Amino acid sequence: MSSNQPPPSGPVPPPPPPRGRIAERLLPGGTEPDPRFTLANERTFLAWIRTALALLAGGIAIEAFTSDLFLEPVRKSLAVLLLLLGMLLSAGAAGRWLRVERSMRNKTPLPLPLIVPLLAGAGALAAAVVLIFILWR
């Protein structure tokens, strides 16, 4: 086929449907990534949310079921730490999903997961408090 020939005639595919105002505002510009990458990003988001729910459940369990194990200020502090961590992780997961999605659309390097050190540090602190009080008793 030479470069002077017209393109083959046939039906022209319709343009993709508009994404909607909210999607356009959150994900401006760029090109639509491979759906497999978008779905993988969504699965990662859901994994972060499951972890946040586990932290929330842990905070509630500490407050509800450990009155005989911990002194009240320690119990409340540990419960609040786990609840705040779950809350921050949930919000951080949403922000991370959005930053990764924008990065994929604009073909830029993926952002660093800043919630990982936060989660690791606070989780280690909560585990250390529980371990100290279990050994102390």
CSV table of N, CA and C in Angstrom, one decimal:
chain,number,residue,atom,x,y,z
A,1,MET,N,0.9,-1.2,0.0
A,1,MET,CA,0.0,0.0,0.0
A,1,MET,C,0.9,1.2,0.0
A,2,SER,N,0.7,2.1,-0.9
A,2,SER,CA,1.5,3.3,-1.0
A,2,SER,C,0.9,4.4,-0.1
A,3,SER,N,1.8,5.4,0.2
A,3,SER,CA,1.3,6.5,1.1
A,3,SER,C,0.3,7.4,0.4
A,4,ASN,N,0.2,7.3,-0.9
A,4,ASN,CA,-0.7,8.2,-1.7
A,4,ASN,C,-2.1,7.7,-1.7
A,5,GLN,N,-2.4,6.5,-1.3
A,5,GLN,CA,-3.7,5.9,-1.3
A,5,GLN,C,-4.5,6.5,-0.2
A,6,PRO,N,-5.8,6.7,-0.4
A,6,PRO,CA,-6.7,7.2,0.7
A,6,PRO,C,-6.9,6.1,1.7
A,7,PRO,N,-7.2,6.4,2.9
A,7,PRO,CA,-7.4,5.4,3.9
A,7,PRO,C,-8.7,4.6,3.5
A,8,PRO,N,-8.7,3.3,4.0
A,8,PRO,CA,-9.9,2.5,3.6
A,8,PRO,C,-11.2,3.1,4.2
A,9,SER,N,-12.2,3.0,3.3
A,9,SER,CA,-13.5,3.6,3.8
A,9,SER,C,-14.2,2.6,4.6
A,10,GLY,N,-15.1,3.1,5.4
A,10,GLY,CA,-15.8,2.2,6.3
A,10,GLY,C,-16.4,3.1,7.4
A,11,PRO,N,-17.1,2.4,8.3
A,11,PRO,CA,-17.7,3.2,9.4
A,11,PRO,C,-16.6,3.8,10.3
A,12,VAL,N,-16.8,5.0,10.7
A,12,VAL,CA,-15.9,5.7,11.7
A,12,VAL,C,-16.4,5.4,13.1
A,13,PRO,N,-15.5,4.9,13.9
A,13,PRO,CA,-15.9,4.6,15.3
A,13,PRO,C,-16.4,5.8,16.0
A,14,PRO,N,-17.5,5.7,16.8
A,14,PRO,CA,-18.0,6.9,17.5
A,14,PRO,C,-17.0,7.4,18.5
A,15,PRO,N,-17.0,8.7,18.8
A,15,PRO,CA,-16.1,9.2,19.9
A,15,PRO,C,-16.5,8.6,21.2
A,16,PRO,N,-15.6,8.4,22.2
A,16,PRO,CA,-15.9,7.9,23.5
A,16,PRO,C,-16.9,8.8,24.2
A,17,PRO,N,-17.8,8.3,25.0
A,17,PRO,CA,-18.8,9.1,25.7
A,17,PRO,C,-18.0,10.1,26.7
A,18,PRO,N,-18.6,11.2,26.9
A,18,PRO,CA,-18.0,12.1,27.9
A,18,PRO,C,-17.9,11.5,29.3
A,19,ARG,N,-16.9,11.8,30.0
A,19,ARG,CA,-16.7,11.2,31.4
A,19,ARG,C,-17.6,11.8,32.4
A,20,GLY,N,-18.1,13.0,32.2
A,20,GLY,CA,-18.9,13.7,33.3
A,20,GLY,C,-18.0,14.8,33.9
A,21,ARG,N,-18.7,15.7,34.5
A,21,ARG,CA,-18.0,16.9,35.0
A,21,ARG,C,-17.1,16.6,36.2
A,22,ILE,N,-17.5,15.7,37.1
A,22,ILE,CA,-16.7,15.3,38.2
A,22,ILE,C,-15.4,14.6,37.8
A,23,ALA,N,-15.6,13.7,36.9
A,23,ALA,CA,-14.4,12.9,36.4
A,23,ALA,C,-13.5,13.9,35.6
A,24,GLU,N,-14.0,14.8,34.8
A,24,GLU,CA,-13.2,15.7,34.1
A,24,GLU,C,-12.4,16.6,35.1
A,25,ARG,N,-13.1,16.9,36.2
A,25,ARG,CA,-12.4,17.8,37.1
A,25,ARG,C,-11.3,17.1,37.9
A,26,LEU,N,-11.6,15.8,38.3
A,26,LEU,CA,-10.6,15.1,39.0
A,26,LEU,C,-9.5,14.6,38.2
A,27,LEU,N,-9.8,14.2,36.9
A,27,LEU,CA,-8.8,13.6,36.0
A,27,LEU,C,-8.7,14.4,34.7
A,28,PRO,N,-8.2,15.6,34.8
A,28,PRO,CA,-8.1,16.5,33.6
A,28,PRO,C,-7.0,16.0,32.7
A,29,GLY,N,-7.2,16.2,31.4
A,29,GLY,CA,-6.2,15.9,30.4
A,29,GLY,C,-5.7,14.5,30.4
A,30,GLY,N,-4.6,14.3,29.6
A,30,GLY,CA,-4.0,13.0,29.5
A,30,GLY,C,-4.9,12.1,28.6
A,31,THR,N,-4.4,10.8,28.5
A,31,THR,CA,-5.1,9.8,27.7
A,31,THR,C,-5.6,8.7,28.6
A,32,GLU,N,-6.6,8.1,28.2
A,32,GLU,CA,-7.2,7.0,29.0
A,32,GLU,C,-6.2,5.8,29.0
A,33,PRO,N,-5.8,5.4,30.2
A,33,PRO,CA,-4.8,4.3,30.3
A,33,PRO,C,-5.5,2.9,30.0
A,34,ASP,N,-4.7,1.9,29.9
A,34,ASP,CA,-5.2,0.6,29.7
A,34,ASP,C,-6.1,0.2,30.8
A,35,PRO,N,-7.3,-0.3,30.6
A,35,PRO,CA,-8.2,-0.6,31.7
A,35,PRO,C,-7.6,-1.5,32.8
A,36,ARG,N,-6.7,-2.4,32.4
A,36,ARG,CA,-6.1,-3.3,33.3
A,36,ARG,C,-5.3,-2.5,34.4
A,37,PHE,N,-4.7,-1.4,34.0
A,37,PHE,CA,-3.9,-0.6,35.0
A,37,PHE,C,-4.9,0.1,35.9
A,38,THR,N,-6.0,0.7,35.3
A,38,THR,CA,-6.9,1.4,36.1
A,38,THR,C,-7.6,0.4,37.2
A,39,LEU,N,-7.9,-0.8,36.7
A,39,LEU,CA,-8.5,-1.8,37.6
A,39,LEU,C,-7.5,-2.2,38.7
A,40,ALA,N,-6.2,-2.4,38.3
A,40,ALA,CA,-5.2,-2.7,39.3
A,40,ALA,C,-5.1,-1.6,40.4
A,41,ASN,N,-5.1,-0.3,39.9
A,41,ASN,CA,-5.1,0.8,40.8
A,41,ASN,C,-6.3,0.7,41.8
A,42,GLU,N,-7.5,0.4,41.2
A,42,GLU,CA,-8.7,0.3,42.1
A,42,GLU,C,-8.5,-0.8,43.1
A,43,ARG,N,-8.0,-2.0,42.7
A,43,ARG,CA,-7.7,-3.1,43.6
A,43,ARG,C,-6.8,-2.7,44.8
A,44,THR,N,-5.8,-1.9,44.4
A,44,THR,CA,-4.8,-1.4,45.5
A,44,THR,C,-5.6,-0.5,46.4
A,45,PHE,N,-6.4,0.4,45.9
A,45,PHE,CA,-7.2,1.3,46.7
A,45,PHE,C,-8.1,0.5,47.7
A,46,LEU,N,-8.7,-0.6,47.2
A,46,LEU,CA,-9.6,-1.4,48.0
A,46,LEU,C,-8.8,-2.1,49.1
A,47,ALA,N,-7.5,-2.5,48.8
A,47,ALA,CA,-6.7,-3.1,49.8
A,47,ALA,C,-6.4,-2.1,50.9
A,48,TRP,N,-6.1,-0.9,50.6
A,48,TRP,CA,-5.8,0.1,51.6
A,48,TRP,C,-7.1,0.3,52.4
A,49,ILE,N,-8.3,0.3,51.8
A,49,ILE,CA,-9.5,0.5,52.5
A,49,ILE,C,-9.8,-0.6,53.5
A,50,ARG,N,-9.5,-1.9,53.0
A,50,ARG,CA,-9.6,-3.0,53.9
A,50,ARG,C,-8.7,-2.9,55.1
A,51,THR,N,-7.5,-2.4,54.9
A,51,THR,CA,-6.6,-2.2,56.0
A,51,THR,C,-7.1,-1.1,57.0
A,52,ALA,N,-7.7,0.0,56.4
A,52,ALA,CA,-8.3,1.0,57.2
A,52,ALA,C,-9.4,0.5,58.0
A,53,LEU,N,-10.3,-0.3,57.5
A,53,LEU,CA,-11.4,-0.9,58.2
A,53,LEU,C,-10.9,-1.8,59.3
A,54,ALA,N,-9.8,-2.6,59.1
A,54,ALA,CA,-9.2,-3.4,60.1
A,54,ALA,C,-8.7,-2.6,61.3
A,55,LEU,N,-8.1,-1.4,61.0
A,55,LEU,CA,-7.6,-0.5,62.0
A,55,LEU,C,-8.8,0.1,62.8
A,56,LEU,N,-9.8,0.4,62.1
A,56,LEU,CA,-11.0,0.9,62.8
A,56,LEU,C,-11.6,-0.1,63.7
A,57,ALA,N,-11.7,-1.3,63.2
A,57,ALA,CA,-12.3,-2.4,64.0
A,57,ALA,C,-11.3,-2.7,65.2
A,58,GLY,N,-10.0,-2.6,65.0
A,58,GLY,CA,-9.1,-2.8,66.1
A,58,GLY,C,-9.3,-1.7,67.2
A,59,GLY,N,-9.4,-0.5,66.8
A,59,GLY,CA,-9.6,0.6,67.7
A,59,GLY,C,-10.9,0.4,68.6
A,60,ILE,N,-12.0,0.0,67.9
A,60,ILE,CA,-13.2,-0.3,68.6
A,60,ILE,C,-13.1,-1.5,69.5
A,61,ALA,N,-12.4,-2.5,69.1
A,61,ALA,CA,-12.2,-3.7,69.9
A,61,ALA,C,-11.3,-3.4,71.2
A,62,ILE,N,-10.3,-2.6,71.0
A,62,ILE,CA,-9.5,-2.2,72.1
A,62,ILE,C,-10.3,-1.5,73.2
A,63,GLU,N,-11.1,-0.5,72.7
A,63,GLU,CA,-11.9,0.2,73.7
A,63,GLU,C,-13.0,-0.6,74.3
A,64,ALA,N,-13.6,-1.5,73.6
A,64,ALA,CA,-14.7,-2.3,74.1
A,64,ALA,C,-14.4,-3.5,74.9
A,65,PHE,N,-13.2,-4.1,74.6
A,65,PHE,CA,-13.0,-5.4,75.2
A,65,PHE,C,-11.7,-5.6,76.1
A,66,THR,N,-11.0,-4.5,76.3
A,66,THR,CA,-9.7,-4.6,77.0
A,66,THR,C,-9.7,-3.8,78.3
A,67,SER,N,-10.8,-3.6,78.9
A,67,SER,CA,-10.8,-2.7,80.1
A,67,SER,C,-10.1,-3.4,81.2
A,68,ASP,N,-10.0,-4.7,81.3
A,68,ASP,CA,-9.3,-5.4,82.3
A,68,ASP,C,-7.8,-5.6,82.0
A,69,LEU,N,-7.3,-5.3,80.8
A,69,LEU,CA,-5.9,-5.4,80.4
A,69,LEU,C,-5.2,-4.1,80.5
A,70,PHE,N,-5.8,-3.0,80.1
A,70,PHE,CA,-5.1,-1.7,80.0
A,70,PHE,C,-5.7,-0.8,81.0
A,71,LEU,N,-4.8,0.1,81.5
A,71,LEU,CA,-5.3,1.3,82.3
A,71,LEU,C,-6.1,2.2,81.3
A,72,GLU,N,-7.1,2.9,81.9
A,72,GLU,CA,-8.0,3.6,81.0
A,72,GLU,C,-7.3,4.6,80.1
A,73,PRO,N,-6.4,5.4,80.5
A,73,PRO,CA,-5.7,6.4,79.6
A,73,PRO,C,-5.0,5.7,78.5
A,74,VAL,N,-4.3,4.5,78.8
A,74,VAL,CA,-3.6,3.8,77.8
A,74,VAL,C,-4.6,3.2,76.8
A,75,ARG,N,-5.7,2.6,77.3
A,75,ARG,CA,-6.7,2.0,76.4
A,75,ARG,C,-7.3,3.0,75.5
A,76,LYS,N,-7.6,4.2,76.0
A,76,LYS,CA,-8.2,5.2,75.2
A,76,LYS,C,-7.2,5.7,74.2
A,77,SER,N,-6.0,5.9,74.6
A,77,SER,CA,-5.0,6.4,73.7
A,77,SER,C,-4.7,5.5,72.6
A,78,LEU,N,-4.6,4.2,72.9
A,78,LEU,CA,-4.4,3.2,71.9
A,78,LEU,C,-5.6,3.1,70.9
A,79,ALA,N,-6.8,3.1,71.5
A,79,ALA,CA,-8.0,3.1,70.6
A,79,ALA,C,-8.1,4.3,69.7
A,80,VAL,N,-7.8,5.5,70.2
A,80,VAL,CA,-7.8,6.7,69.4
A,80,VAL,C,-6.7,6.6,68.4
A,81,LEU,N,-5.5,6.1,68.7
A,81,LEU,CA,-4.5,6.0,67.7
A,81,LEU,C,-4.9,5.1,66.6
A,82,LEU,N,-5.5,4.0,66.9
A,82,LEU,CA,-5.9,3.1,65.8
A,82,LEU,C,-7.1,3.7,65.0
A,83,LEU,N,-8.0,4.4,65.6
A,83,LEU,CA,-9.1,5.0,64.9
A,83,LEU,C,-8.6,6.1,64.0
A,84,LEU,N,-7.7,7.0,64.5
A,84,LEU,CA,-7.1,8.0,63.7
A,84,LEU,C,-6.3,7.5,62.5
A,85,LEU,N,-5.6,6.4,62.8
A,85,LEU,CA,-4.8,5.8,61.7
A,85,LEU,C,-5.7,5.3,60.7
A,86,GLY,N,-6.8,4.6,61.1
A,86,GLY,CA,-7.8,4.1,60.1
A,86,GLY,C,-8.4,5.2,59.3
A,87,MET,N,-8.7,6.3,59.9
A,87,MET,CA,-9.3,7.5,59.2
A,87,MET,C,-8.3,8.1,58.2
A,88,LEU,N,-7.0,8.3,58.7
A,88,LEU,CA,-6.0,8.9,57.8
A,88,LEU,C,-5.7,7.9,56.7
A,89,LEU,N,-5.7,6.6,56.9
A,89,LEU,CA,-5.4,5.7,55.9
A,89,LEU,C,-6.5,5.7,54.8
A,90,SER,N,-7.7,5.8,55.3
A,90,SER,CA,-8.8,5.8,54.3
A,90,SER,C,-8.7,7.1,53.4
A,91,ALA,N,-8.5,8.2,54.0
A,91,ALA,CA,-8.3,9.4,53.2
A,91,ALA,C,-7.1,9.4,52.3
A,92,GLY,N,-6.0,8.8,52.9
A,92,GLY,CA,-4.8,8.7,52.1
A,92,GLY,C,-4.9,7.7,50.9
A,93,ALA,N,-5.7,6.7,51.1
A,93,ALA,CA,-6.0,5.8,50.0
A,93,ALA,C,-6.7,6.4,48.8
A,94,ALA,N,-7.6,7.3,49.2
A,94,ALA,CA,-8.3,8.0,48.1
A,94,ALA,C,-7.4,9.0,47.4
A,95,GLY,N,-6.6,9.7,48.1
A,95,GLY,CA,-5.6,10.6,47.5
A,95,GLY,C,-4.6,9.8,46.6
A,96,ARG,N,-4.1,8.7,47.2
A,96,ARG,CA,-3.2,7.9,46.4
A,96,ARG,C,-3.8,7.4,45.1
A,97,TRP,N,-5.0,6.9,45.2
A,97,TRP,CA,-5.7,6.4,44.0
A,97,TRP,C,-5.7,7.5,42.9
A,98,LEU,N,-6.1,8.7,43.3
A,98,LEU,CA,-6.2,9.8,42.4
A,98,LEU,C,-4.9,10.2,41.8
A,99,ARG,N,-3.8,10.3,42.6
A,99,ARG,CA,-2.5,10.6,42.1
A,99,ARG,C,-2.0,9.6,41.2
A,100,VAL,N,-2.2,8.3,41.5
A,100,VAL,CA,-1.7,7.2,40.6
A,100,VAL,C,-2.5,7.3,39.2
A,101,GLU,N,-3.8,7.5,39.3
A,101,GLU,CA,-4.6,7.6,38.1
A,101,GLU,C,-4.2,8.7,37.2
A,102,ARG,N,-3.9,9.9,37.8
A,102,ARG,CA,-3.5,11.0,37.1
A,102,ARG,C,-2.1,10.8,36.5
A,103,SER,N,-1.2,10.1,37.2
A,103,SER,CA,0.1,9.8,36.7
A,103,SER,C,0.0,8.9,35.5
A,104,MET,N,-0.8,7.9,35.6
A,104,MET,CA,-1.0,6.9,34.5
A,104,MET,C,-1.5,7.7,33.2
A,105,ARG,N,-2.5,8.5,33.4
A,105,ARG,CA,-3.1,9.3,32.3
A,105,ARG,C,-2.1,10.2,31.7
A,106,ASN,N,-1.2,10.8,32.5
A,106,ASN,CA,-0.2,11.7,31.9
A,106,ASN,C,1.1,11.1,31.6
A,107,LYS,N,1.2,9.8,31.8
A,107,LYS,CA,2.5,9.1,31.5
A,107,LYS,C,3.7,9.7,32.3
A,108,THR,N,3.5,9.9,33.6
A,108,THR,CA,4.5,10.4,34.4
A,108,THR,C,4.9,9.4,35.4
A,109,PRO,N,6.0,9.5,36.1
A,109,PRO,CA,6.4,8.5,37.1
A,109,PRO,C,5.3,8.4,38.2
A,110,LEU,N,5.1,7.2,38.7
A,110,LEU,CA,4.2,7.0,39.8
A,110,LEU,C,4.6,7.7,41.1
A,111,PRO,N,3.7,8.2,41.8
A,111,PRO,CA,4.1,8.9,43.1
A,111,PRO,C,4.5,7.9,44.2
A,112,LEU,N,5.3,8.4,45.1
A,112,LEU,CA,5.7,7.6,46.2
A,112,LEU,C,4.6,7.4,47.1
A,113,PRO,N,4.4,6.2,47.7
A,113,PRO,CA,3.3,6.0,48.7
A,113,PRO,C,3.7,6.5,50.0
A,114,LEU,N,3.3,7.8,50.3
A,114,LEU,CA,3.7,8.5,51.5
A,114,LEU,C,2.9,7.9,52.7
A,115,ILE,N,1.8,7.2,52.5
A,115,ILE,CA,1.1,6.6,53.6
A,115,ILE,C,1.8,5.4,54.2
A,116,VAL,N,2.7,4.8,53.4
A,116,VAL,CA,3.4,3.6,53.9
A,116,VAL,C,4.2,3.8,55.2
A,117,PRO,N,5.1,4.8,55.2
A,117,PRO,CA,5.8,5.1,56.5
A,117,PRO,C,4.9,5.5,57.6
A,118,LEU,N,3.9,6.2,57.4
A,118,LEU,CA,2.9,6.6,58.4
A,118,LEU,C,2.3,5.3,59.0
A,119,LEU,N,1.8,4.5,58.1
A,119,LEU,CA,1.1,3.3,58.6
A,119,LEU,C,2.1,2.4,59.3
A,120,ALA,N,3.3,2.2,58.8
A,120,ALA,CA,4.3,1.4,59.5
A,120,ALA,C,4.7,1.9,60.9
A,121,GLY,N,4.9,3.2,60.9
A,121,GLY,CA,5.3,3.8,62.2
A,121,GLY,C,4.2,3.7,63.3
A,122,ALA,N,3.0,4.1,62.9
A,122,ALA,CA,1.9,4.1,63.9
A,122,ALA,C,1.5,2.6,64.2
A,123,GLY,N,1.6,1.7,63.2
A,123,GLY,CA,1.3,0.3,63.5
A,123,GLY,C,2.3,-0.3,64.5
A,124,ALA,N,3.6,0.1,64.3
A,124,ALA,CA,4.6,-0.4,65.2
A,124,ALA,C,4.4,0.2,66.6
A,125,LEU,N,4.1,1.4,66.7
A,125,LEU,CA,3.8,2.0,68.0
A,125,LEU,C,2.7,1.4,68.7
A,126,ALA,N,1.6,1.1,68.0
A,126,ALA,CA,0.4,0.5,68.6
A,126,ALA,C,0.8,-1.0,69.1
A,127,ALA,N,1.5,-1.7,68.2
A,127,ALA,CA,1.9,-3.0,68.6
A,127,ALA,C,2.9,-3.0,69.8
A,128,ALA,N,3.7,-2.1,69.8
A,128,ALA,CA,4.7,-2.0,71.0
A,128,ALA,C,3.9,-1.7,72.3
A,129,VAL,N,2.9,-0.8,72.3
A,129,VAL,CA,2.1,-0.6,73.5
A,129,VAL,C,1.4,-1.8,73.9
A,130,VAL,N,0.8,-2.5,73.0
A,130,VAL,CA,0.1,-3.8,73.3
A,130,VAL,C,1.0,-4.8,73.9
A,131,LEU,N,2.2,-5.0,73.3
A,131,LEU,CA,3.2,-5.9,73.7
A,131,LEU,C,3.7,-5.6,75.1
A,132,ILE,N,4.0,-4.4,75.4
A,132,ILE,CA,4.5,-3.9,76.7
A,132,ILE,C,3.4,-4.2,77.7
A,133,PHE,N,2.2,-3.9,77.5
A,133,PHE,CA,1.2,-4.2,78.5
A,133,PHE,C,0.8,-5.6,78.7
A,134,ILE,N,1.0,-6.4,77.6
A,134,ILE,CA,0.7,-7.9,77.8
A,134,ILE,C,1.9,-8.5,78.6
A,135,LEU,N,3.1,-8.1,78.3
A,135,LEU,CA,4.2,-8.6,79.1
A,135,LEU,C,4.2,-8.1,80.6
A,136,TRP,N,3.8,-6.8,80.7
A,136,TRP,CA,3.8,-6.2,82.1
A,136,TRP,C,2.7,-6.9,83.0
A,137,ARG,N,1.7,-7.3,82.4
A,137,ARG,CA,0.6,-8.0,83.2
A,137,ARG,C,1.0,-9.4,83.4
